[in-house]
mmCIF file of C-alpha atoms and ligand atoms in Angstrom:
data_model
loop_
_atom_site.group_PDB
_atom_site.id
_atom_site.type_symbol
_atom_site.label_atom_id
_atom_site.label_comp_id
_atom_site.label_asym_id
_atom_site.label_seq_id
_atom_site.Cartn_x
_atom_site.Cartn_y
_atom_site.Cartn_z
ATOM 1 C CA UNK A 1 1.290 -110.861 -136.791
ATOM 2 C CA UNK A 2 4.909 -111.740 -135.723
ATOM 3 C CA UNK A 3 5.365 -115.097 -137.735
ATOM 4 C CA UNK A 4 7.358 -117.632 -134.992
ATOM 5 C CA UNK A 5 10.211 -119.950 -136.668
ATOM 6 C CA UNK A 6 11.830 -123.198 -136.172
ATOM 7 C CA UNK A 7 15.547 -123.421 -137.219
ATOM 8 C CA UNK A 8 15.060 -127.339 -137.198
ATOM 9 C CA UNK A 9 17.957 -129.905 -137.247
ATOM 10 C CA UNK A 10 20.138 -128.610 -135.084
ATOM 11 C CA UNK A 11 23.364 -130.586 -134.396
ATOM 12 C CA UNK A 12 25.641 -128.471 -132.668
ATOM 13 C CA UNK A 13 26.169 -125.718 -130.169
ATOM 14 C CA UNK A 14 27.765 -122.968 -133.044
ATOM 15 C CA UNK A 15 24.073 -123.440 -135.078
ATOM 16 C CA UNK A 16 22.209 -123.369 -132.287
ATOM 17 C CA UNK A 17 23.436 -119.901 -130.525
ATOM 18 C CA UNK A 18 23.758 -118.415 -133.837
ATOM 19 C CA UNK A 19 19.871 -119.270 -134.807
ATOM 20 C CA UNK A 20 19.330 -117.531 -131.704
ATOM 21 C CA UNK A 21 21.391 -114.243 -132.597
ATOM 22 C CA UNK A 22 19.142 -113.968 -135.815
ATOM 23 C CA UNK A 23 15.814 -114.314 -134.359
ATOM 24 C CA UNK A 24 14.605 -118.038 -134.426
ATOM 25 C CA UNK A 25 12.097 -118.945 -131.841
ATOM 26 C CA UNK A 26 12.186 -122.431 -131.453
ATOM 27 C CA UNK A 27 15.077 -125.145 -132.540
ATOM 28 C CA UNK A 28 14.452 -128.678 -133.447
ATOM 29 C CA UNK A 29 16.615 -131.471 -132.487
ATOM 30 C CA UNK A 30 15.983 -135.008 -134.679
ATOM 31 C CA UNK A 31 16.063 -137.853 -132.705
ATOM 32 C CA UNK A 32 15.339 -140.234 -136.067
ATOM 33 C CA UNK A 33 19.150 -142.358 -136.487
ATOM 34 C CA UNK A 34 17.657 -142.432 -140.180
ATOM 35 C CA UNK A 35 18.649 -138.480 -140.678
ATOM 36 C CA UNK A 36 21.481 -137.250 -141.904
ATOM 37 C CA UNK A 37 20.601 -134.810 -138.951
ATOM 38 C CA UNK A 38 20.649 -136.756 -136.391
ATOM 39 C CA UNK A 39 22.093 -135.551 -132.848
ATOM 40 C CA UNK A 40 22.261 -137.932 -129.633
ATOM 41 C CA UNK A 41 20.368 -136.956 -126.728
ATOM 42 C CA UNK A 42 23.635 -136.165 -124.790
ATOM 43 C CA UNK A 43 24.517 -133.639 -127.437
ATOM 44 C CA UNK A 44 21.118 -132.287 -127.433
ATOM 45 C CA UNK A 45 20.598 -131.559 -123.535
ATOM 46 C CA UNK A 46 24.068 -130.329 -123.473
ATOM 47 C CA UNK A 47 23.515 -127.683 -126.180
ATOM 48 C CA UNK A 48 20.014 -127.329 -124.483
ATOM 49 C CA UNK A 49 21.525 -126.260 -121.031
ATOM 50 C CA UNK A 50 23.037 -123.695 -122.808
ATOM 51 C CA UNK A 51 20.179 -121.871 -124.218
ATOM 52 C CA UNK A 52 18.397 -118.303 -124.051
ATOM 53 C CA UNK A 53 15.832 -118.212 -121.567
ATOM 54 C CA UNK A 54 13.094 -117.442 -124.308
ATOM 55 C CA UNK A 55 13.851 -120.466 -126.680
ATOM 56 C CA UNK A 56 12.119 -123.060 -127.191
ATOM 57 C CA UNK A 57 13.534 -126.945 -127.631
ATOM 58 C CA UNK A 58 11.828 -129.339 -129.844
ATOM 59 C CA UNK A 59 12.617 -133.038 -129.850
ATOM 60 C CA UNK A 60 11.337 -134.573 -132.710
ATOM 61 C CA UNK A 61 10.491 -138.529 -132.764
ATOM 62 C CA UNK A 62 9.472 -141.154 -135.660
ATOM 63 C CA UNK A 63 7.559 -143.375 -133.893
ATOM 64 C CA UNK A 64 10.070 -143.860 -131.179
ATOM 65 C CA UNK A 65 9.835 -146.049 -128.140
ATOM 66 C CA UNK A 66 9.035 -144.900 -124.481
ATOM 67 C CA UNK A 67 12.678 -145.097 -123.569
ATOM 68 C CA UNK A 68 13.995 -143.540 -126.616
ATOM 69 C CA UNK A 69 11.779 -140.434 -125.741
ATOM 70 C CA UNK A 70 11.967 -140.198 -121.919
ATOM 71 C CA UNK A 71 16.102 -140.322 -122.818
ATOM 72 C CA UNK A 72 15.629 -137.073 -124.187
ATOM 73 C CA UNK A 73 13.021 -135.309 -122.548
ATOM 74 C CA UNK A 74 14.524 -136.439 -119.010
ATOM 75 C CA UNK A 75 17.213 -133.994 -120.212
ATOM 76 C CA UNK A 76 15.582 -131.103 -119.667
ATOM 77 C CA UNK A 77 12.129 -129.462 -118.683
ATOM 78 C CA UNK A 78 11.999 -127.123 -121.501
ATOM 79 C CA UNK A 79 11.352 -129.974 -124.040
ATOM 80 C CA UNK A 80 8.435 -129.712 -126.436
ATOM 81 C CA UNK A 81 7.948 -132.298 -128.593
ATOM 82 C CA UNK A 82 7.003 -133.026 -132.110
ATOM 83 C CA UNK A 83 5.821 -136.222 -132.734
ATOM 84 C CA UNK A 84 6.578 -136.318 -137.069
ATOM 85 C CA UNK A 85 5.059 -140.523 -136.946
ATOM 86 C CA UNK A 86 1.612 -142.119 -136.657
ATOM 87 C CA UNK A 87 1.611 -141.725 -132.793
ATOM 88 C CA UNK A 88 -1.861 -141.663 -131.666
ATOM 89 C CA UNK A 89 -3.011 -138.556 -129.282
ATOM 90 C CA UNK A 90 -3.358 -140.851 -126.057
ATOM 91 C CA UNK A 91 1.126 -141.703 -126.962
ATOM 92 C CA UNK A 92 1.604 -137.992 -127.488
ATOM 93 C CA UNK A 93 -0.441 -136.901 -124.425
ATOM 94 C CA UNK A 94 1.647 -139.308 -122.562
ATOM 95 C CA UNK A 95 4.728 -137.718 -122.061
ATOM 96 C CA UNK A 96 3.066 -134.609 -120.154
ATOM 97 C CA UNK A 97 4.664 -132.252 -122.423
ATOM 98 C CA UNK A 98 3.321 -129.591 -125.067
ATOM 99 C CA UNK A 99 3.500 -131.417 -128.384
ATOM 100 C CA UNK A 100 2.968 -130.623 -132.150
ATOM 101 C CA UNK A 101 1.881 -133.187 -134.263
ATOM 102 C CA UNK A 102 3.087 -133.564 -137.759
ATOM 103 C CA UNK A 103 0.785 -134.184 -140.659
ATOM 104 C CA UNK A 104 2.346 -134.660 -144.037
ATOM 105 C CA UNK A 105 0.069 -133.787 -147.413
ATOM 106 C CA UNK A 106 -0.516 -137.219 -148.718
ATOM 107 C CA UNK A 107 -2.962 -136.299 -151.605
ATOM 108 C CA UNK A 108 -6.488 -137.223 -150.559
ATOM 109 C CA UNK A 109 -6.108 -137.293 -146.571
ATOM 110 C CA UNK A 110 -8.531 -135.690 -144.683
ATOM 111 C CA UNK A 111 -6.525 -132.819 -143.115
ATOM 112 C CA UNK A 112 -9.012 -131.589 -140.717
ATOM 113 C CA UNK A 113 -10.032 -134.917 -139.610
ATOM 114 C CA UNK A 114 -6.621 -135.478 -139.273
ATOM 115 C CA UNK A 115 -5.887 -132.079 -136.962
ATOM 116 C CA UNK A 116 -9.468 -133.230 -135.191
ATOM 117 C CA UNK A 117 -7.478 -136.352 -134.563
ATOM 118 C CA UNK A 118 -4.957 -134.440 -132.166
ATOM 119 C CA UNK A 119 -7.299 -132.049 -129.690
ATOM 120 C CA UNK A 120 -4.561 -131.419 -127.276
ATOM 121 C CA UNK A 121 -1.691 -130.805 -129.643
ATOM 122 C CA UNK A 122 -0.431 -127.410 -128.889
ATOM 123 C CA UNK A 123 0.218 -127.044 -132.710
ATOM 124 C CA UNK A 124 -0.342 -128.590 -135.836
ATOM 125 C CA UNK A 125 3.088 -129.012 -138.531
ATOM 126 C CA UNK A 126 1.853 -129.467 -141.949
ATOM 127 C CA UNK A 127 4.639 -130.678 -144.495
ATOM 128 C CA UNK A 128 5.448 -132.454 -147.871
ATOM 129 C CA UNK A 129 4.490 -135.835 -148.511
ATOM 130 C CA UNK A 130 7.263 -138.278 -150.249
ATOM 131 C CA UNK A 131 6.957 -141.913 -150.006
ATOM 132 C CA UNK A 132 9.069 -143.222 -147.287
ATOM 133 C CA UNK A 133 10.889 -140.163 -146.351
ATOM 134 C CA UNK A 134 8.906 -138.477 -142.984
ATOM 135 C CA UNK A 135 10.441 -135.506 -142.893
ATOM 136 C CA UNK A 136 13.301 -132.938 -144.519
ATOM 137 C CA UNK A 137 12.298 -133.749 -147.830
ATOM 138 C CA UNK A 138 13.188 -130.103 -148.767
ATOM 139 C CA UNK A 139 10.126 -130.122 -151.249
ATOM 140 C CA UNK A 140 7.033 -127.404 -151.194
ATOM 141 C CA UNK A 141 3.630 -128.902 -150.992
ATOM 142 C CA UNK A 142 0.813 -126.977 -152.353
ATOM 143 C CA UNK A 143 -0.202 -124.447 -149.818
ATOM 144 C CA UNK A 144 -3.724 -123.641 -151.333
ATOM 145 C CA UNK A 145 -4.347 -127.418 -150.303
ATOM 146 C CA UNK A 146 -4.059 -126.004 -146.641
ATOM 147 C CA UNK A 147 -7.936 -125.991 -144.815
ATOM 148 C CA UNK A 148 -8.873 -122.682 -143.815
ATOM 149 C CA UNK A 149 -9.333 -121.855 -140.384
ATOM 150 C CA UNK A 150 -7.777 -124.976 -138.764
ATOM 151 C CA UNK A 151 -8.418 -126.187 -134.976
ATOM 152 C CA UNK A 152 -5.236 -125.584 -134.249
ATOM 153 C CA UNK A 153 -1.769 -123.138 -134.798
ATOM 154 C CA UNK A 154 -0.070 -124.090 -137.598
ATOM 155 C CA UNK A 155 3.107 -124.150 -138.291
ATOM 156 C CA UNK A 156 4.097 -124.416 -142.274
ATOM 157 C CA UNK A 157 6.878 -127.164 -143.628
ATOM 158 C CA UNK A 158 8.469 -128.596 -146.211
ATOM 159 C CA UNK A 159 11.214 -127.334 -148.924
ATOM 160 C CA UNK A 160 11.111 -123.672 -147.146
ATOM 161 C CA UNK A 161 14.040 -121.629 -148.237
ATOM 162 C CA UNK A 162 15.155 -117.837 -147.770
ATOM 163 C CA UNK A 163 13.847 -117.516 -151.254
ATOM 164 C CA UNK A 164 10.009 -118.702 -150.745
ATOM 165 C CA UNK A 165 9.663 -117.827 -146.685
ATOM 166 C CA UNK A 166 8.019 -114.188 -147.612
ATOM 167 C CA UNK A 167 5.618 -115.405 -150.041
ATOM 168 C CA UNK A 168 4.625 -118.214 -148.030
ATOM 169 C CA UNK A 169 4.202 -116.192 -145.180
ATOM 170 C CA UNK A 170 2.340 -113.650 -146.844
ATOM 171 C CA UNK A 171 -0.067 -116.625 -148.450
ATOM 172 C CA UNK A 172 -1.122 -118.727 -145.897
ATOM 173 C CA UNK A 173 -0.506 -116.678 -142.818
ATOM 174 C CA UNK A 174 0.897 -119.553 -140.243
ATOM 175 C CA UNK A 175 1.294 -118.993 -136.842
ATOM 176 C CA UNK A 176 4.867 -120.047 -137.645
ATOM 177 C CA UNK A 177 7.440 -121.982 -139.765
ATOM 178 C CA UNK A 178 9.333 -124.516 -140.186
ATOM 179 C CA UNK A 179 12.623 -125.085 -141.990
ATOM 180 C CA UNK A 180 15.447 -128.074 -142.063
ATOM 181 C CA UNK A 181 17.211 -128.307 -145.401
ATOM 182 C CA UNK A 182 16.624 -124.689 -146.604
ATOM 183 C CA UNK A 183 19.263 -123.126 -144.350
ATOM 184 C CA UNK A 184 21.916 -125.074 -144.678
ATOM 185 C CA UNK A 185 25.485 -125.682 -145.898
ATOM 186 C CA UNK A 186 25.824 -129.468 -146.054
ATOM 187 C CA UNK A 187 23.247 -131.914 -144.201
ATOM 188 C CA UNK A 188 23.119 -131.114 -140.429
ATOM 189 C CA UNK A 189 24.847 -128.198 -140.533
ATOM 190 C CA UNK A 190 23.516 -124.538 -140.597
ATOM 191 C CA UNK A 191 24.565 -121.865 -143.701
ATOM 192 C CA UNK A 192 24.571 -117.782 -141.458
ATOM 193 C CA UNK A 193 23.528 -116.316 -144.481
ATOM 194 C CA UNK A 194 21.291 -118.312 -145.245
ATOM 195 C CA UNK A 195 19.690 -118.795 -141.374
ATOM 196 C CA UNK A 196 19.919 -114.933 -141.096
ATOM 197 C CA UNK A 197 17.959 -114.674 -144.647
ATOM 198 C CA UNK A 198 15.628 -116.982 -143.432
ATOM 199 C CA UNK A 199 14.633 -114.919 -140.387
ATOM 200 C CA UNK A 200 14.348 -111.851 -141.698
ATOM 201 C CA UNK A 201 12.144 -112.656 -144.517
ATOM 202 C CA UNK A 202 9.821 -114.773 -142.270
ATOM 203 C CA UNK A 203 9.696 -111.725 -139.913
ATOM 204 C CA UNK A 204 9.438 -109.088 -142.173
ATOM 205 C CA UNK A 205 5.778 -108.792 -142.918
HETATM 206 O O1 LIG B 1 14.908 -132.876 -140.831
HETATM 207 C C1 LIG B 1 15.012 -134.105 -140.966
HETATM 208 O O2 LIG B 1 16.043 -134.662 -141.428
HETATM 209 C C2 LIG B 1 13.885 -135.017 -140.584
HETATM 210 C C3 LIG B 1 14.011 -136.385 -140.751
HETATM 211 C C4 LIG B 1 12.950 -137.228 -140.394
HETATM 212 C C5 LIG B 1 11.781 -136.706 -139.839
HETATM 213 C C6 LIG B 1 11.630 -135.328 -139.657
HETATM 214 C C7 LIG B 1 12.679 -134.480 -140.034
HETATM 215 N N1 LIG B 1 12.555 -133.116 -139.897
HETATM 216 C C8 LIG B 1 11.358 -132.586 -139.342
HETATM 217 C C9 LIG B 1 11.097 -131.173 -139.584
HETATM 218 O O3 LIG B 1 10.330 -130.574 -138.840
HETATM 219 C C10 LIG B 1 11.662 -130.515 -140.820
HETATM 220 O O4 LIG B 1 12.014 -129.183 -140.497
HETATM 221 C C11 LIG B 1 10.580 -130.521 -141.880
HETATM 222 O O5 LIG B 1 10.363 -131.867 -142.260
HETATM 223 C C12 LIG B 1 10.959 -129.678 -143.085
HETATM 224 O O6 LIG B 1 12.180 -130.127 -143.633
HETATM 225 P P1 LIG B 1 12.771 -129.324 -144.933
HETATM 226 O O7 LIG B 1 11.807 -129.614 -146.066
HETATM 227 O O8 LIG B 1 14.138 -129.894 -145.131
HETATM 228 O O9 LIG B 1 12.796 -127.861 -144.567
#
């Protein structure tokens, strides 16, 4: 099956376009002032407008308030949203707008009760645990700790690199993945090589 990816932590028009040249299906924007990848909401429905047709925008939230959200998504229809914080199902259903929810692998969590947590997420993002840190950690968690057959599409997080993408793809068969820190050149902004690398091996099963 064609394995979908998310070039996530986008900050500017050049990555964006060029994540689209390679292949990527979906790019994340992070909307979380605490990231080195963090891109205002003007910046993000500008380079938005400016899309292919056939990509999809994901604004992803920490536990953000109503206003910081509906800034955003306000932007622009195509929004899907990834809610990557302990937002409860009736926050996430909210908004009106397809959302994944993240789950990070915090040894001895319940996983599927977790997913069974989220019944109208249009996807479920598993990705590393670390203590204070909710996301880009650029560490692997330990995919046979993955349930089998989950509820939901997953899409597969957490220290993802050109180098690992194939075997990771080729193990746990996700519906797609997910990569921030693995593709790029400095925080925030996107390495070609590595993007295109990315990509292909993802794809190439
Ligand atoms: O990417 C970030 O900086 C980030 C910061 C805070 C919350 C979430 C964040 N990213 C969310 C993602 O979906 C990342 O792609 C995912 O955590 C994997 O990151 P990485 O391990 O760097 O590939």
């Amino acid at each position: 099956m064609n394995c979908q990816v998310k070039i996530c932590g986008i900050t500017n028009l050049d990555d964006a376009l060029m994540a689209c040249r390679y292949g990527a299906d979906a790019l994340g924007f992070v909307f979380y002032s605490k990231s080195p990848r963090y891109v205002s909401p003007e910046t993000a429905n500008n380079i938005v407008a400016q899309l292919p047709p056939f990509i999809t925008p994901v604004a992803l939230f920490v536990d953000a308030t109503h206003e910081e959200i509906v800034s955003v998504i306000n932007g622009s229809a195509r929004w899907m949203i990834q809610f990557h914080g302990n937002e409860s199902e009736a926050e996430c259903c909210s908004y009106q707008r397809p959302f994944m929810k993240a789950l990070r692998m915090k040894q001895g969590d319940d996983i599927v009760a977790l997913v069974d947590q989220y019944p109208s997420a249009s996807a479920i993002l598993l990705d590393a645990y670390k203590p204070d840190v909710p996301g880009g950690t650029g560490e692997v968690f330990d995919w046979s700790l993955i349930p089998k057959n989950l509820s939901k599409p997953l899409v597969l997080a957490g220290g993802l690199t050109p180098d690992n993408v194939k075997q990771a793809v080729k193990q746990v068969a996700p519906y797609a993945v997910d990569v921030s820190g693995g593709v790029e050149l400095s925080k925030g902004l996107k390495s070609e090589p590595k993007v295109r690398a990315f990509i292909g091996g993802a794809k190439s099963e």
